[in-house]
mmCIF file of N, CA and C in Angstrom:
data_model
loop_
_atom_site.group_PDB
_atom_site.id
_atom_site.type_symbol
_atom_site.label_atom_id
_atom_site.label_comp_id
_atom_site.label_asym_id
_atom_site.label_seq_id
_atom_site.Cartn_x
_atom_site.Cartn_y
_atom_site.Cartn_z
ATOM 1 N N MET A 220 42.362 169.439 217.916
ATOM 2 C CA MET A 220 41.145 168.715 218.218
ATOM 3 C C MET A 220 41.302 167.220 217.901
ATOM 4 N N ILE A 221 42.046 166.926 216.836
ATOM 5 C CA ILE A 221 42.281 165.520 216.499
ATOM 6 C C ILE A 221 43.086 164.848 217.604
ATOM 7 N N ALA A 222 44.145 165.517 218.044
ATOM 8 C CA ALA A 222 44.967 164.969 219.126
ATOM 9 C C ALA A 222 44.142 164.798 220.397
ATOM 10 N N ALA A 223 43.248 165.727 220.660
ATOM 11 C CA ALA A 223 42.402 165.632 221.849
ATOM 12 C C ALA A 223 41.490 164.405 221.769
ATOM 13 N N CYS A 224 40.972 164.102 220.594
ATOM 14 C CA CYS A 224 40.140 162.897 220.433
ATOM 15 C C CYS A 224 40.941 161.641 220.772
ATOM 16 N N HIS A 225 42.179 161.600 220.295
ATOM 17 C CA HIS A 225 43.028 160.455 220.605
ATOM 18 C C HIS A 225 43.324 160.396 222.109
ATOM 19 N N ALA A 226 43.620 161.546 222.696
ATOM 20 C CA ALA A 226 43.990 161.596 224.115
ATOM 21 C C ALA A 226 42.832 161.208 225.026
ATOM 22 N N ARG A 227 41.614 161.533 224.626
ATOM 23 C CA ARG A 227 40.440 161.218 225.457
ATOM 24 C C ARG A 227 40.109 159.730 225.469
ATOM 25 N N ALA A 228 40.549 159.002 224.488
ATOM 26 C CA ALA A 228 40.210 157.576 224.401
ATOM 27 C C ALA A 228 41.040 156.780 225.404
ATOM 28 N N ALA A 229 40.356 156.093 226.298
ATOM 29 C CA ALA A 229 41.043 155.281 227.302
ATOM 30 C C ALA A 229 41.711 154.072 226.667
ATOM 31 N N THR A 230 41.115 153.563 225.617
ATOM 32 C CA THR A 230 41.658 152.424 224.876
ATOM 33 C C THR A 230 41.523 152.726 223.385
ATOM 34 N N PRO A 231 42.267 152.030 222.535
ATOM 35 C CA PRO A 231 42.110 152.248 221.088
ATOM 36 C C PRO A 231 40.664 152.051 220.625
ATOM 37 N N GLU A 232 39.968 151.108 221.233
ATOM 38 C CA GLU A 232 38.575 150.847 220.859
ATOM 39 C C GLU A 232 37.647 152.007 221.208
ATOM 40 N N ASP A 233 38.046 152.823 222.159
ATOM 41 C CA ASP A 233 37.223 153.965 222.579
ATOM 42 C C ASP A 233 37.452 155.214 221.723
ATOM 43 N N THR A 234 38.353 155.137 220.771
ATOM 44 C CA THR A 234 38.655 156.291 219.932
ATOM 45 C C THR A 234 37.432 156.665 219.094
ATOM 46 N N ASP A 235 37.130 157.943 219.043
ATOM 47 C CA ASP A 235 35.980 158.449 218.280
ATOM 48 C C ASP A 235 36.394 158.656 216.824
ATOM 49 N N TRP A 236 36.504 157.545 216.095
ATOM 50 C CA TRP A 236 36.968 157.613 214.708
ATOM 51 C C TRP A 236 36.053 158.407 213.796
ATOM 52 N N PRO A 237 34.729 158.333 213.943
ATOM 53 C CA PRO A 237 33.895 159.190 213.090
ATOM 54 C C PRO A 237 34.200 160.681 213.284
ATOM 55 N N ARG A 238 34.403 161.078 214.511
ATOM 56 C CA ARG A 238 34.739 162.480 214.800
ATOM 57 C C ARG A 238 36.099 162.841 214.194
ATOM 58 N N ILE A 239 37.074 161.960 214.355
ATOM 59 C CA ILE A 239 38.410 162.221 213.803
ATOM 60 C C ILE A 239 38.346 162.310 212.280
ATOM 61 N N ALA A 240 37.603 161.417 211.652
ATOM 62 C CA ALA A 240 37.459 161.478 210.191
ATOM 63 C C ALA A 240 36.834 162.803 209.773
ATOM 64 N N GLY A 241 35.825 163.236 210.503
ATOM 65 C CA GLY A 241 35.192 164.525 210.207
ATOM 66 C C GLY A 241 36.148 165.692 210.388
ATOM 67 N N LEU A 242 36.946 165.642 211.436
ATOM 68 C CA LEU A 242 37.921 166.715 211.675
ATOM 69 C C LEU A 242 38.974 166.756 210.572
ATOM 70 N N TYR A 243 39.416 165.584 210.108
ATOM 71 C CA TYR A 243 40.357 165.564 208.984
ATOM 72 C C TYR A 243 39.703 166.139 207.727
ATOM 73 N N GLY A 244 38.426 165.870 207.543
ATOM 74 C CA GLY A 244 37.714 166.448 206.410
ATOM 75 C C GLY A 244 37.691 167.968 206.480
ATOM 76 N N GLU A 245 37.423 168.501 207.679
ATOM 77 C CA GLU A 245 37.439 169.958 207.866
ATOM 78 C C GLU A 245 38.839 170.521 207.635
ATOM 79 N N LEU A 246 39.840 169.853 208.161
ATOM 80 C CA LEU A 246 41.221 170.295 207.984
ATOM 81 C C LEU A 246 41.600 170.293 206.509
ATOM 82 N N SER A 247 41.164 169.286 205.790
ATOM 83 C CA SER A 247 41.471 169.196 204.369
ATOM 84 C C SER A 247 40.821 170.323 203.573
ATOM 85 N N ARG A 248 39.638 170.726 203.978
ATOM 86 C CA ARG A 248 38.988 171.849 203.299
ATOM 87 C C ARG A 248 39.736 173.153 203.552
ATOM 88 N N LEU A 249 40.280 173.309 204.753
ATOM 89 C CA LEU A 249 41.022 174.526 205.104
ATOM 90 C C LEU A 249 42.432 174.534 204.522
ATOM 91 N N ASN A 250 43.045 173.367 204.476
ATOM 92 C CA ASN A 250 44.436 173.246 204.040
ATOM 93 C C ASN A 250 44.586 171.959 203.220
ATOM 94 N N PRO A 251 44.170 171.999 201.963
ATOM 95 C CA PRO A 251 44.226 170.768 201.149
ATOM 96 C C PRO A 251 45.638 170.196 201.079
ATOM 97 N N SER A 252 45.728 168.894 201.331
ATOM 98 C CA SER A 252 47.012 168.214 201.339
ATOM 99 C C SER A 252 46.780 166.725 201.150
ATOM 100 N N PRO A 253 47.580 166.073 200.310
ATOM 101 C CA PRO A 253 47.412 164.621 200.154
ATOM 102 C C PRO A 253 47.719 163.856 201.444
ATOM 103 N N VAL A 254 48.601 164.363 202.280
ATOM 104 C CA VAL A 254 48.899 163.675 203.542
ATOM 105 C C VAL A 254 47.711 163.779 204.491
ATOM 106 N N ILE A 255 47.045 164.916 204.506
ATOM 107 C CA ILE A 255 45.833 165.046 205.322
ATOM 108 C C ILE A 255 44.766 164.091 204.807
ATOM 109 N N GLU A 256 44.650 163.976 203.495
ATOM 110 C CA GLU A 256 43.679 163.040 202.919
ATOM 111 C C GLU A 256 44.042 161.591 203.239
ATOM 112 N N LEU A 257 45.326 161.289 203.264
ATOM 113 C CA LEU A 257 45.774 159.955 203.676
ATOM 114 C C LEU A 257 45.321 159.682 205.108
ATOM 115 N N ASN A 258 45.539 160.639 205.995
ATOM 116 C CA ASN A 258 45.125 160.472 207.390
ATOM 117 C C ASN A 258 43.607 160.354 207.501
ATOM 118 N N ARG A 259 42.889 161.125 206.709
ATOM 119 C CA ARG A 259 41.421 161.030 206.717
ATOM 120 C C ARG A 259 40.984 159.642 206.267
ATOM 121 N N ALA A 260 41.624 159.109 205.239
ATOM 122 C CA ALA A 260 41.275 157.776 204.748
ATOM 123 C C ALA A 260 41.472 156.714 205.830
ATOM 124 N N VAL A 261 42.552 156.828 206.578
ATOM 125 C CA VAL A 261 42.794 155.875 207.667
ATOM 126 C C VAL A 261 41.710 156.015 208.736
ATOM 127 N N ALA A 262 41.361 157.245 209.085
ATOM 128 C CA ALA A 262 40.304 157.458 210.076
ATOM 129 C C ALA A 262 38.969 156.914 209.573
ATOM 130 N N VAL A 263 38.661 157.141 208.307
ATOM 131 C CA VAL A 263 37.426 156.611 207.723
ATOM 132 C C VAL A 263 37.437 155.084 207.777
ATOM 133 N N SER A 264 38.596 154.484 207.520
ATOM 134 C CA SER A 264 38.670 153.012 207.580
ATOM 135 C C SER A 264 38.349 152.498 208.976
ATOM 136 N N ARG A 265 38.750 153.236 209.982
ATOM 137 C CA ARG A 265 38.468 152.830 211.364
ATOM 138 C C ARG A 265 36.993 153.054 211.709
ATOM 139 N N ALA A 266 36.401 154.097 211.112
ATOM 140 C CA ALA A 266 35.003 154.427 211.407
ATOM 141 C C ALA A 266 34.022 153.606 210.585
ATOM 142 N N GLU A 267 34.360 153.361 209.306
ATOM 143 C CA GLU A 267 33.398 152.762 208.384
ATOM 144 C C GLU A 267 33.837 151.419 207.809
ATOM 145 N N GLY A 268 35.072 151.029 208.076
ATOM 146 C CA GLY A 268 35.566 149.758 207.576
ATOM 147 C C GLY A 268 36.655 149.933 206.538
ATOM 148 N N PRO A 269 37.445 148.868 206.334
ATOM 149 C CA PRO A 269 38.604 148.970 205.449
ATOM 150 C C PRO A 269 38.261 149.270 203.993
ATOM 151 N N ALA A 270 37.135 148.807 203.504
ATOM 152 C CA ALA A 270 36.783 149.076 202.104
ATOM 153 C C ALA A 270 36.557 150.566 201.871
ATOM 154 N N ALA A 271 35.923 151.235 202.818
ATOM 155 C CA ALA A 271 35.684 152.676 202.681
ATOM 156 C C ALA A 271 37.003 153.440 202.684
ATOM 157 N N GLY A 272 37.907 153.074 203.564
ATOM 158 C CA GLY A 272 39.208 153.735 203.613
ATOM 159 C C GLY A 272 40.032 153.468 202.372
ATOM 160 N N LEU A 273 39.991 152.225 201.883
ATOM 161 C CA LEU A 273 40.756 151.868 200.694
ATOM 162 C C LEU A 273 40.266 152.639 199.474
ATOM 163 N N ALA A 274 38.970 152.842 199.363
ATOM 164 C CA ALA A 274 38.439 153.623 198.233
ATOM 165 C C ALA A 274 39.012 155.039 198.246
ATOM 166 N N LEU A 275 39.127 155.627 199.421
ATOM 167 C CA LEU A 275 39.706 156.973 199.521
ATOM 168 C C LEU A 275 41.194 156.954 199.185
ATOM 169 N N LEU A 276 41.901 155.942 199.665
ATOM 170 C CA LEU A 276 43.326 155.846 199.341
ATOM 171 C C LEU A 276 43.546 155.635 197.849
ATOM 172 N N ASP A 277 42.737 154.794 197.246
ATOM 173 C CA ASP A 277 42.901 154.525 195.822
ATOM 174 C C ASP A 277 42.690 155.792 194.996
ATOM 175 N N ALA A 278 41.842 156.686 195.477
ATOM 176 C CA ALA A 278 41.631 157.952 194.777
ATOM 177 C C ALA A 278 42.870 158.846 194.833
ATOM 178 N N LEU A 279 43.766 158.578 195.772
ATOM 179 C CA LEU A 279 44.998 159.361 195.935
ATOM 180 C C LEU A 279 46.196 158.732 195.234
ATOM 181 N N ALA A 280 46.012 157.572 194.634
ATOM 182 C CA ALA A 280 47.129 156.774 194.134
ATOM 183 C C ALA A 280 48.010 157.499 193.123
ATOM 184 N N GLU A 281 47.468 158.411 192.361
ATOM 185 C CA GLU A 281 48.248 159.098 191.330
ATOM 186 C C GLU A 281 48.894 160.391 191.821
ATOM 187 N N ASP A 282 48.694 160.735 193.080
ATOM 188 C CA ASP A 282 49.255 161.986 193.593
ATOM 189 C C ASP A 282 50.772 161.869 193.694
ATOM 190 N N PRO A 283 51.510 162.741 193.008
ATOM 191 C CA PRO A 283 52.973 162.638 193.022
ATOM 192 C C PRO A 283 53.593 162.840 194.409
ATOM 193 N N GLU A 284 52.931 163.590 195.270
ATOM 194 C CA GLU A 284 53.468 163.800 196.624
ATOM 195 C C GLU A 284 53.492 162.508 197.429
ATOM 196 N N LEU A 285 52.627 161.575 197.103
ATOM 197 C CA LEU A 285 52.551 160.327 197.861
ATOM 198 C C LEU A 285 53.346 159.197 197.222
ATOM 199 N N SER A 286 53.869 159.412 196.030
ATOM 200 C CA SER A 286 54.536 158.330 195.310
ATOM 201 C C SER A 286 55.790 157.811 196.012
ATOM 202 N N ARG A 287 56.446 158.619 196.817
ATOM 203 C CA ARG A 287 57.656 158.199 197.530
ATOM 204 C C ARG A 287 57.465 158.227 199.058
ATOM 205 N N TYR A 288 56.234 158.334 199.500
ATOM 206 C CA TYR A 288 55.916 158.426 200.932
ATOM 207 C C TYR A 288 55.537 157.036 201.435
ATOM 208 N N HIS A 289 56.386 156.439 202.252
ATOM 209 C CA HIS A 289 56.199 155.038 202.643
ATOM 210 C C HIS A 289 54.887 154.770 203.381
ATOM 211 N N LEU A 290 54.335 155.771 204.028
ATOM 212 C CA LEU A 290 53.106 155.524 204.769
ATOM 213 C C LEU A 290 51.885 155.320 203.869
ATOM 214 N N PHE A 291 51.973 155.787 202.619
ATOM 215 C CA PHE A 291 50.853 155.538 201.701
ATOM 216 C C PHE A 291 50.715 154.049 201.389
ATOM 217 N N PRO A 292 51.757 153.374 200.873
ATOM 218 C CA PRO A 292 51.580 151.933 200.636
ATOM 219 C C PRO A 292 51.399 151.144 201.936
ATOM 220 N N ALA A 293 51.956 151.629 203.039
ATOM 221 C CA ALA A 293 51.762 150.929 204.316
ATOM 222 C C ALA A 293 50.287 150.964 204.724
ATOM 223 N N ALA A 294 49.655 152.116 204.551
ATOM 224 C CA ALA A 294 48.226 152.229 204.878
ATOM 225 C C ALA A 294 47.393 151.350 203.947
ATOM 226 N N ARG A 295 47.705 151.380 202.657
ATOM 227 C CA ARG A 295 46.992 150.517 201.707
ATOM 228 C C ARG A 295 47.162 149.055 202.098
ATOM 229 N N ALA A 296 48.386 148.678 202.467
ATOM 230 C CA ALA A 296 48.660 147.284 202.839
ATOM 231 C C ALA A 296 47.802 146.851 204.020
ATOM 232 N N GLU A 297 47.720 147.698 205.022
ATOM 233 C CA GLU A 297 46.905 147.366 206.203
ATOM 234 C C GLU A 297 45.459 147.090 205.821
ATOM 235 N N LEU A 298 44.918 147.953 204.962
ATOM 236 C CA LEU A 298 43.518 147.806 204.583
ATOM 237 C C LEU A 298 43.316 146.596 203.672
ATOM 238 N N LEU A 299 44.245 146.385 202.753
ATOM 239 C CA LEU A 299 44.165 145.198 201.896
ATOM 240 C C LEU A 299 44.243 143.923 202.729
ATOM 241 N N GLN A 300 45.114 143.923 203.717
ATOM 242 C CA GLN A 300 45.235 142.762 204.596
ATOM 243 C C GLN A 300 43.925 142.529 205.355
ATOM 244 N N ALA A 301 43.342 143.605 205.848
ATOM 245 C CA ALA A 301 42.075 143.476 206.576
ATOM 246 C C ALA A 301 40.965 142.935 205.689
ATOM 247 N N LEU A 302 41.059 143.199 204.389
ATOM 248 C CA LEU A 302 40.067 142.705 203.439
ATOM 249 C C LEU A 302 40.396 141.305 202.910
ATOM 250 N N GLY A 303 41.508 140.728 203.392
ATOM 251 C CA GLY A 303 41.897 139.395 202.972
ATOM 252 C C GLY A 303 42.582 139.344 201.616
ATOM 253 N N ARG A 304 42.977 140.473 201.092
ATOM 254 C CA ARG A 304 43.656 140.553 199.792
ATOM 255 C C ARG A 304 45.163 140.499 200.050
ATOM 256 N N LEU A 305 45.617 139.316 200.458
ATOM 257 C CA LEU A 305 46.957 139.167 201.015
ATOM 258 C C LEU A 305 48.081 139.351 200.008
ATOM 259 N N ASP A 306 47.908 138.907 198.779
ATOM 260 C CA ASP A 306 48.972 139.102 197.785
ATOM 261 C C ASP A 306 49.207 140.589 197.535
ATOM 262 N N GLU A 307 48.120 141.334 197.408
ATOM 263 C CA GLU A 307 48.231 142.784 197.212
ATOM 264 C C GLU A 307 48.822 143.450 198.456
ATOM 265 N N ALA A 308 48.388 143.000 199.626
ATOM 266 C CA ALA A 308 48.905 143.567 200.871
ATOM 267 C C ALA A 308 50.407 143.339 200.979
ATOM 268 N N ARG A 309 50.833 142.122 200.675
ATOM 269 C CA ARG A 309 52.268 141.819 200.740
ATOM 270 C C ARG A 309 53.061 142.747 199.815
ATOM 271 N N ALA A 310 52.583 142.930 198.597
ATOM 272 C CA ALA A 310 53.277 143.800 197.642
ATOM 273 C C ALA A 310 53.352 145.240 198.157
ATOM 274 N N GLU A 311 52.292 145.699 198.797
ATOM 275 C CA GLU A 311 52.294 147.073 199.320
ATOM 276 C C GLU A 311 53.204 147.210 200.544
ATOM 277 N N PHE A 312 53.217 146.195 201.418
ATOM 278 C CA PHE A 312 54.154 146.238 202.543
ATOM 279 C C PHE A 312 55.593 146.257 202.021
ATOM 280 N N GLU A 313 55.865 145.465 200.984
ATOM 281 C CA GLU A 313 57.212 145.447 200.402
ATOM 282 C C GLU A 313 57.564 146.798 199.783
ATOM 283 N N ARG A 314 56.606 147.413 199.105
ATOM 284 C CA ARG A 314 56.846 148.739 198.525
ATOM 285 C C ARG A 314 57.115 149.760 199.623
ATOM 286 N N ALA A 315 56.327 149.710 200.692
ATOM 287 C CA ALA A 315 56.539 150.630 201.816
ATOM 288 C C ALA A 315 57.935 150.432 202.410
ATOM 289 N N ALA A 316 58.336 149.178 202.571
ATOM 290 C CA ALA A 316 59.667 148.883 203.122
ATOM 291 C C ALA A 316 60.763 149.455 202.235
ATOM 292 N N SER A 317 60.565 149.392 200.937
ATOM 293 C CA SER A 317 61.587 149.900 200.016
ATOM 294 C C SER A 317 61.670 151.427 200.024
ATOM 295 N N LEU A 318 60.624 152.078 200.488
ATOM 296 C CA LEU A 318 60.592 153.549 200.471
ATOM 297 C C LEU A 318 61.098 154.199 201.762
ATOM 298 N N THR A 319 61.060 153.457 202.862
ATOM 299 C CA THR A 319 61.472 154.069 204.129
ATOM 300 C C THR A 319 62.991 154.064 204.259
ATOM 301 N N ARG A 320 63.492 155.072 204.944
ATOM 302 C CA ARG A 320 64.933 155.145 205.236
ATOM 303 C C ARG A 320 65.240 154.653 206.648
ATOM 304 N N ASN A 321 64.199 154.383 207.402
ATOM 305 C CA ASN A 321 64.347 153.962 208.784
ATOM 306 C C ASN A 321 64.476 152.435 208.833
ATOM 307 N N ALA A 322 65.598 151.957 209.337
ATOM 308 C CA ALA A 322 65.870 150.517 209.339
ATOM 309 C C ALA A 322 64.847 149.735 210.155
ATOM 310 N N ARG A 323 64.432 150.269 211.292
ATOM 311 C CA ARG A 323 63.445 149.563 212.114
ATOM 312 C C ARG A 323 62.100 149.484 211.411
ATOM 313 N N GLN A 324 61.699 150.589 210.778
ATOM 314 C CA GLN A 324 60.449 150.553 210.024
ATOM 315 C C GLN A 324 60.546 149.544 208.885
ATOM 316 N N ARG A 325 61.678 149.539 208.186
ATOM 317 C CA ARG A 325 61.858 148.618 207.072
ATOM 318 C C ARG A 325 61.728 147.174 207.548
ATOM 319 N N THR A 326 62.391 146.855 208.661
ATOM 320 C CA THR A 326 62.326 145.502 209.206
ATOM 321 C C THR A 326 60.889 145.128 209.571
ATOM 322 N N ARG A 327 60.186 146.042 210.200
ATOM 323 C CA ARG A 327 58.796 145.776 210.592
ATOM 324 C C ARG A 327 57.906 145.586 209.369
ATOM 325 N N LEU A 328 58.081 146.439 208.356
ATOM 326 C CA LEU A 328 57.273 146.323 207.145
ATOM 327 C C LEU A 328 57.588 145.036 206.391
ATOM 328 N N GLU A 329 58.853 144.646 206.362
ATOM 329 C CA GLU A 329 59.224 143.379 205.718
ATOM 330 C C GLU A 329 58.603 142.195 206.462
ATOM 331 N N ALA A 330 58.577 142.273 207.776
ATOM 332 C CA ALA A 330 57.948 141.209 208.561
ATOM 333 C C ALA A 330 56.443 141.157 208.304
ATOM 334 N N ARG A 331 55.825 142.320 208.185
ATOM 335 C CA ARG A 331 54.387 142.369 207.873
ATOM 336 C C ARG A 331 54.130 141.753 206.502
ATOM 337 N N ALA A 332 55.022 142.042 205.541
ATOM 338 C CA ALA A 332 54.883 141.468 204.195
ATOM 339 C C ALA A 332 54.993 139.947 204.267
ATOM 340 N N ALA A 333 55.978 139.462 204.989
ATOM 341 C CA ALA A 333 56.197 138.020 205.099
ATOM 342 C C ALA A 333 55.019 137.319 205.769
ATOM 343 N N ALA A 334 54.311 138.027 206.628
ATOM 344 C CA ALA A 334 53.176 137.440 207.335
ATOM 345 C C ALA A 334 51.906 137.376 206.482
ATOM 346 N N CYS A 335 51.940 137.960 205.313
ATOM 347 C CA CYS A 335 50.753 137.974 204.437
ATOM 348 C C CYS A 335 50.663 136.690 203.626
ATOM 349 N N VAL A 336 50.419 135.615 204.333
ATOM 350 C CA VAL A 336 50.227 134.317 203.687
ATOM 351 C C VAL A 336 48.936 133.713 204.209
ATOM 352 N N ARG A 337 48.335 132.945 203.379
ATOM 353 C CA ARG A 337 47.117 132.248 203.787
ATOM 354 C C ARG A 337 47.507 131.022 204.610
ATOM 355 N N PRO A 338 46.721 130.664 205.600
ATOM 356 C CA PRO A 338 47.012 129.462 206.379
ATOM 357 C C PRO A 338 47.167 128.263 205.454
ATOM 358 N N GLY A 339 48.216 127.517 205.665
ATOM 359 C CA GLY A 339 48.463 126.329 204.858
ATOM 360 C C GLY A 339 49.235 126.589 203.584
ATOM 361 N N ASP A 340 49.511 127.861 203.281
ATOM 362 C CA ASP A 340 50.264 128.196 202.065
ATOM 363 C C ASP A 340 51.753 128.134 202.394
ATOM 364 N N LEU A 341 52.395 127.055 202.019
ATOM 365 C CA LEU A 341 53.813 126.864 202.338
ATOM 366 C C LEU A 341 54.724 127.321 201.226
ATOM 367 N N THR A 342 54.170 127.843 200.135
ATOM 368 C CA THR A 342 54.993 128.231 198.997
ATOM 369 C C THR A 342 55.597 129.618 199.162
ATOM 370 N N ARG A 343 55.256 130.336 200.177
ATOM 371 C CA ARG A 343 55.739 131.709 200.361
ATOM 372 C C ARG A 343 56.944 131.745 201.245
#
């Protein structure tokens, strides 16, 4: 059903994020998993804003299953960046880059980290 919601959206803006967040919530109740909760947090961020998603991610921060999973700090970085918390976002993008084994992902995450500067900040 989650995949169907994505497939029905003609554009990313047309995605039914509230429905997807709800479906992840149902899935999590049936099959509790920190990765499902990570996905739910991302969906909630799209439906309700980055602060709502970040609160859910922060609640997962101590989960040992996510401690070496590069998508956890990558998701946090995206939300921190959206909230203008660029120093924190940069650190999380760098952490995500250090955790991935995929060279292309690492390069992309490092570039995202490097882009987390405020306009006019030449010290970075």
